[in-house]
mmCIF file of C-alpha atoms in Angstrom:
data_model
loop_
_atom_site.group_PDB
_atom_site.id
_atom_site.type_symbol
_atom_site.label_atom_id
_atom_site.label_comp_id
_atom_site.label_asym_id
_atom_site.label_seq_id
_atom_site.Cartn_x
_atom_site.Cartn_y
_atom_site.Cartn_z
ATOM 1 C CA MET A 14 270.792 -26.539 55.672
ATOM 2 C CA ARG A 15 268.909 -24.177 53.359
ATOM 3 C CA SER A 16 269.944 -20.750 52.139
ATOM 4 C CA GLU A 17 270.129 -18.694 48.930
ATOM 5 C CA LEU A 18 273.855 -18.738 49.679
ATOM 6 C CA PHE A 19 273.935 -22.261 48.246
ATOM 7 C CA ALA A 20 272.469 -21.264 44.882
ATOM 8 C CA GLN A 21 274.266 -22.938 41.981
ATOM 9 C CA ASP A 22 275.667 -19.607 40.756
ATOM 10 C CA ASN A 23 277.705 -19.318 43.963
ATOM 11 C CA PHE A 24 279.518 -22.631 43.543
ATOM 12 C CA GLU A 25 282.845 -23.049 41.826
ATOM 13 C CA ARG A 26 282.552 -23.175 38.047
ATOM 14 C CA GLN A 27 284.242 -26.301 36.723
ATOM 15 C CA SER A 28 286.057 -25.959 33.418
ATOM 16 C CA GLN A 29 288.733 -27.656 31.346
ATOM 17 C CA GLU A 30 290.232 -24.226 30.647
ATOM 18 C CA ARG A 31 293.204 -23.335 32.803
ATOM 19 C CA TRP A 32 292.169 -19.671 33.230
ATOM 20 C CA THR A 33 288.453 -19.320 34.066
ATOM 21 C CA LEU A 34 286.420 -16.479 35.497
ATOM 22 C CA GLN A 35 284.694 -17.839 38.575
ATOM 23 C CA SER A 36 282.615 -14.649 38.576
ATOM 24 C CA PRO A 37 283.079 -11.193 37.032
ATOM 25 C CA ARG A 38 285.287 -10.375 40.044
ATOM 26 C CA MET A 39 287.203 -13.588 40.685
ATOM 27 C CA LEU A 40 289.623 -15.623 38.576
ATOM 28 C CA ARG A 41 290.345 -19.344 38.871
ATOM 29 C CA VAL A 42 293.689 -20.655 37.550
ATOM 30 C CA GLY A 43 294.697 -24.309 37.406
ATOM 31 C CA LEU A 44 298.317 -25.245 38.147
ATOM 32 C CA GLY A 45 300.577 -26.931 36.430
ATOM 33 C CA PRO A 46 302.995 -24.375 35.185
ATOM 34 C CA ASP A 47 303.918 -21.537 37.536
ATOM 35 C CA VAL A 48 301.937 -18.305 37.683
ATOM 36 C CA ILE A 49 303.265 -14.865 38.626
ATOM 37 C CA ALA A 50 300.772 -12.787 40.612
ATOM 38 C CA THR A 51 300.751 -9.537 42.533
ATOM 39 C CA LYS A 52 301.129 -10.059 46.255
ATOM 40 C CA GLY A 53 297.834 -10.000 48.132
ATOM 41 C CA SER A 54 295.763 -11.118 45.127
ATOM 42 C CA MET A 55 295.289 -14.749 46.240
ATOM 43 C CA VAL A 56 291.955 -15.226 48.016
ATOM 44 C CA ALA A 57 291.764 -19.052 48.132
ATOM 45 C CA TYR A 58 293.350 -22.218 46.779
ATOM 46 C CA GLN A 59 292.760 -25.968 46.701
ATOM 47 C CA GLY A 60 295.512 -28.540 46.478
ATOM 48 C CA ARG A 61 299.199 -28.191 47.287
ATOM 49 C CA MET A 62 300.565 -24.695 46.610
ATOM 50 C CA GLY A 63 303.721 -22.786 47.349
ATOM 51 C CA PHE A 64 304.061 -18.995 47.328
ATOM 52 C CA ARG A 65 307.378 -17.196 47.224
ATOM 53 C CA HIS A 66 308.634 -13.727 46.428
ATOM 54 C CA GLU A 67 309.365 -13.120 42.751
ATOM 55 C CA GLY A 68 312.505 -11.060 42.391
ATOM 56 C CA ALA A 69 313.469 -8.764 39.553
ATOM 57 C CA GLY A 70 315.340 -11.574 37.777
ATOM 58 C CA SER A 71 318.256 -9.423 36.621
ATOM 59 C CA ILE A 72 320.435 -6.581 37.869
ATOM 60 C CA GLY A 73 318.908 -4.277 35.254
ATOM 61 C CA LYS A 74 315.354 -4.935 36.408
ATOM 62 C CA LEU A 75 316.391 -4.693 40.049
ATOM 63 C CA MET A 76 317.881 -1.247 39.483
ATOM 64 C CA LYS A 77 314.716 -0.145 37.669
ATOM 65 C CA LYS A 78 312.555 -1.324 40.579
ATOM 66 C CA VAL A 79 314.727 0.558 43.070
ATOM 67 C CA LEU A 80 314.927 3.758 41.036
ATOM 68 C CA SER A 81 311.258 3.755 40.012
ATOM 69 C CA ASN A 82 309.838 2.706 43.392
ATOM 70 C CA GLU A 83 307.586 0.450 41.280
ATOM 71 C CA ASP A 84 304.744 -0.604 43.554
ATOM 72 C CA ALA A 85 303.915 -4.043 42.123
ATOM 73 C CA PRO A 86 305.521 -6.611 44.449
ATOM 74 C CA MET A 87 305.039 -10.016 42.839
ATOM 75 C CA MET A 88 304.964 -13.626 43.977
ATOM 76 C CA ARG A 89 305.482 -16.927 42.192
ATOM 77 C CA VAL A 90 302.749 -19.528 42.667
ATOM 78 C CA SER A 91 303.774 -23.177 42.193
ATOM 79 C CA GLY A 92 302.126 -26.506 42.843
ATOM 80 C CA GLU A 93 299.157 -28.635 41.886
ATOM 81 C CA GLY A 94 295.510 -27.679 42.186
ATOM 82 C CA GLU A 95 293.695 -24.427 41.622
ATOM 83 C CA VAL A 96 294.152 -20.934 42.959
ATOM 84 C CA PHE A 97 291.663 -18.059 43.038
ATOM 85 C CA PHE A 98 292.685 -14.436 42.492
ATOM 86 C CA ALA A 99 290.786 -11.194 43.113
ATOM 87 C CA ARG A 100 291.477 -7.622 44.152
ATOM 88 C CA GLN A 101 289.068 -5.380 46.067
ATOM 89 C CA ALA A 102 286.050 -6.862 44.223
ATOM 90 C CA ARG A 103 287.195 -5.178 41.003
ATOM 91 C CA SER A 104 286.126 -6.489 37.582
ATOM 92 C CA VAL A 105 288.540 -9.098 36.221
ATOM 93 C CA PHE A 106 289.293 -9.857 32.570
ATOM 94 C CA THR A 107 291.896 -12.004 30.831
ATOM 95 C CA VAL A 108 294.063 -11.274 27.795
ATOM 96 C CA LEU A 109 295.824 -13.873 25.648
ATOM 97 C CA LEU A 110 299.055 -12.513 24.182
ATOM 98 C CA GLU A 111 300.136 -14.234 20.981
ATOM 99 C CA GLY A 112 303.523 -12.649 20.429
ATOM 100 C CA GLU A 113 302.233 -9.134 21.116
ATOM 101 C CA GLY A 114 302.976 -6.796 23.970
ATOM 102 C CA MET A 115 300.842 -4.843 26.416
ATOM 103 C CA THR A 116 301.802 -2.134 28.880
ATOM 104 C CA VAL A 117 299.945 -2.411 32.180
ATOM 105 C CA ASN A 118 299.366 -0.014 35.037
ATOM 106 C CA SER A 119 300.824 -2.029 37.910
ATOM 107 C CA SER A 120 297.818 -1.274 40.132
ATOM 108 C CA SER A 121 295.634 -3.109 37.588
ATOM 109 C CA LEU A 122 297.785 -6.235 37.213
ATOM 110 C CA LEU A 123 296.422 -9.419 38.789
ATOM 111 C CA ALA A 124 298.434 -12.380 37.444
ATOM 112 C CA PHE A 125 300.220 -13.704 34.354
ATOM 113 C CA GLU A 126 301.769 -16.895 33.044
ATOM 114 C CA ASP A 127 305.428 -17.545 33.705
ATOM 115 C CA SER A 128 305.965 -17.828 29.930
ATOM 116 C CA LEU A 129 305.503 -14.056 29.500
ATOM 117 C CA SER A 130 308.430 -11.646 29.736
ATOM 118 C CA TRP A 131 308.127 -8.416 31.715
ATOM 119 C CA ASP A 132 310.034 -5.197 32.180
ATOM 120 C CA ILE A 133 309.539 -1.790 33.827
ATOM 121 C CA ARG A 134 308.917 1.166 31.506
ATOM 122 C CA ARG A 135 308.979 4.859 32.327
ATOM 123 C CA VAL A 136 306.512 7.301 30.805
ATOM 124 C CA GLY A 137 308.536 9.989 29.058
ATOM 125 C CA GLY A 138 308.140 13.469 30.505
ATOM 126 C CA ALA A 139 306.626 12.233 33.763
ATOM 127 C CA GLY A 140 308.515 14.224 36.333
ATOM 128 C CA LEU A 141 307.946 14.625 40.041
ATOM 129 C CA MET A 142 304.747 16.632 39.609
ATOM 130 C CA ALA A 143 303.218 13.787 37.591
ATOM 131 C CA GLY A 144 304.190 11.262 40.218
ATOM 132 C CA GLY A 145 307.050 9.679 38.266
ATOM 133 C CA LEU A 146 304.994 7.253 36.152
ATOM 134 C CA PHE A 147 306.342 3.707 35.706
ATOM 135 C CA ASN A 148 304.437 0.733 34.304
ATOM 136 C CA LEU A 149 305.016 -2.919 33.429
ATOM 137 C CA GLU A 150 305.381 -4.127 29.855
ATOM 138 C CA LEU A 151 304.402 -7.774 29.276
ATOM 139 C CA SER A 152 305.155 -9.594 26.041
ATOM 140 C CA GLY A 153 305.358 -13.045 24.473
ATOM 141 C CA HIS A 154 302.935 -15.948 24.381
ATOM 142 C CA GLY A 155 300.646 -16.549 27.338
ATOM 143 C CA MET A 156 297.707 -15.403 29.417
ATOM 144 C CA LEU A 157 297.489 -12.455 31.754
ATOM 145 C CA ALA A 158 294.697 -11.163 33.988
ATOM 146 C CA LEU A 159 293.886 -7.534 34.701
ATOM 147 C CA CYS A 160 291.387 -5.878 37.000
ATOM 148 C CA SER A 161 289.352 -2.747 36.477
ATOM 149 C CA ASP A 162 287.482 -0.627 38.996
ATOM 150 C CA GLY A 163 284.195 -1.008 37.118
ATOM 151 C CA ALA A 164 283.483 -2.090 33.542
ATOM 152 C CA PRO A 165 286.437 -1.091 31.303
ATOM 153 C CA MET A 166 286.168 0.972 28.122
ATOM 154 C CA ILE A 167 288.420 0.604 25.062
ATOM 155 C CA LEU A 168 289.508 3.756 23.238
ATOM 156 C CA ASP A 169 290.979 3.592 19.726
ATOM 157 C CA CYS A 170 293.881 6.028 19.552
ATOM 158 C CA ALA A 171 294.371 5.837 15.780
ATOM 159 C CA SER A 172 291.680 8.280 14.693
ATOM 160 C CA GLN A 173 292.507 11.176 17.027
ATOM 161 C CA PRO A 174 294.764 12.081 19.970
ATOM 162 C CA THR A 175 293.578 10.482 23.212
ATOM 163 C CA TYR A 176 294.168 11.736 26.755
ATOM 164 C CA VAL A 177 293.621 9.624 29.877
ATOM 165 C CA ASP A 178 293.997 10.257 33.590
ATOM 166 C CA PRO A 179 297.067 8.218 34.696
ATOM 167 C CA GLN A 180 295.083 6.529 37.490
ATOM 168 C CA ALA A 181 292.234 5.600 35.114
ATOM 169 C CA ALA A 182 294.494 3.988 32.484
ATOM 170 C CA VAL A 183 294.437 0.200 32.986
ATOM 171 C CA ALA A 184 296.595 -0.900 30.038
ATOM 172 C CA TRP A 185 297.509 -0.002 26.463
ATOM 173 C CA SER A 186 299.132 -1.379 23.315
ATOM 174 C CA SER A 187 302.873 -1.623 23.856
ATOM 175 C CA ASN A 188 303.511 -0.024 20.458
ATOM 176 C CA LEU A 189 302.004 3.198 21.832
ATOM 177 C CA VAL A 190 304.477 5.472 23.585
ATOM 178 C CA PRO A 191 302.500 7.799 25.849
ATOM 179 C CA GLY A 192 303.629 11.256 26.717
ATOM 180 C CA ILE A 193 302.479 13.667 29.389
ATOM 181 C CA GLN A 194 299.916 16.346 28.591
ATOM 182 C CA ASN A 195 300.544 19.161 31.048
ATOM 183 C CA ASP A 196 297.660 21.579 31.493
ATOM 184 C CA VAL A 197 299.047 23.172 34.637
ATOM 185 C CA SER A 198 300.040 26.828 34.799
ATOM 186 C CA MET A 199 301.427 28.938 37.595
ATOM 187 C CA GLY A 200 298.106 30.733 37.833
ATOM 188 C CA SER A 201 296.148 27.486 38.242
ATOM 189 C CA LEU A 202 298.625 26.279 40.859
ATOM 190 C CA LEU A 203 298.075 29.420 42.891
ATOM 191 C CA ARG A 204 294.295 29.066 42.565
ATOM 192 C CA GLY A 205 294.377 25.395 43.546
ATOM 193 C CA GLY A 206 293.928 24.024 40.025
ATOM 194 C CA SER A 207 291.278 21.612 38.740
ATOM 195 C CA GLY A 208 292.891 18.406 39.985
ATOM 196 C CA GLU A 209 293.171 17.228 36.341
ATOM 197 C CA SER A 210 296.484 18.862 35.411
ATOM 198 C CA PHE A 211 298.300 15.819 33.994
ATOM 199 C CA GLN A 212 297.085 13.254 31.483
ATOM 200 C CA LEU A 213 298.684 10.447 29.517
ATOM 201 C CA ALA A 214 298.709 11.425 25.842
ATOM 202 C CA PHE A 215 298.309 8.643 23.240
ATOM 203 C CA SER A 216 298.312 8.819 19.454
ATOM 204 C CA GLY A 217 298.753 6.330 16.637
ATOM 205 C CA PRO A 218 297.468 2.836 15.876
ATOM 206 C CA GLY A 219 296.585 1.101 19.109
ATOM 207 C CA PHE A 220 294.182 1.084 22.027
ATOM 208 C CA VAL A 221 294.020 2.122 25.670
ATOM 209 C CA VAL A 222 291.850 0.452 28.324
ATOM 210 C CA VAL A 223 290.184 2.949 30.676
ATOM 211 C CA GLN A 224 288.396 2.231 33.945
ATOM 212 C CA PRO A 225 285.520 4.437 35.198
ATOM 213 C CA SER A 226 287.483 5.386 38.302
ATOM 214 C CA GLU A 227 290.744 6.985 39.355
ATOM 215 C CA GLY A 228 291.304 4.001 41.637
ATOM 216 C CA VAL A 229 292.465 3.878 45.218
ATOM 217 C CA PRO A 230 295.004 6.646 45.924
ATOM 218 C CA VAL A 231 298.545 5.283 46.268
ATOM 219 C CA VAL A 232 300.900 6.981 48.706
ATOM 220 C CA ARG A 233 304.474 6.520 47.535
ATOM 221 C CA GLN A 234 307.191 6.362 50.147
ATOM 222 C CA GLY A 235 310.395 8.339 50.159
#
């Protein structure tokens, strides 16, 4: 059988590294130790794998998930072999945390090592009109994988105040505490507004990862 489909670039990339990009849009993870991933992110696996729902882990986290309506249902992946993760053909990149923390927009989270701790954080000042913004904070020692709708851009927030559309913000330094920049007025509401009324406001030493897209609209229930 002959086809450009069977070009070498389309075959699995073998590596001794546990976390390897199979392509710019697909991640390969070798098991061993368990991996926590967002539900629906597994596209293939080889070997013997088990997938089960990953609960909040504590009453405090459970209450936060209920109250925040956090839309990042997670699963625990266990077994031996290799598993491949992707999401809507978005660009994938990995981050190695070495005792640091990173806050992640849940819609951009792909997977992370079981060794990392996580919690739900609320963006201060984000009321109902801003959608009630909640994100995941990951910390400790281990690898995590994020996805971006297009090539991501890094903005340094130390030199000047930085404002980012909430749907375009992929992740940011956990030492940064974003606020809400509200540009809405009653007059603009009556005229229909610009559609860019709320932004996340960052300032101080740290970075924010921005994707060149506002992502797929999420309809929250209830």
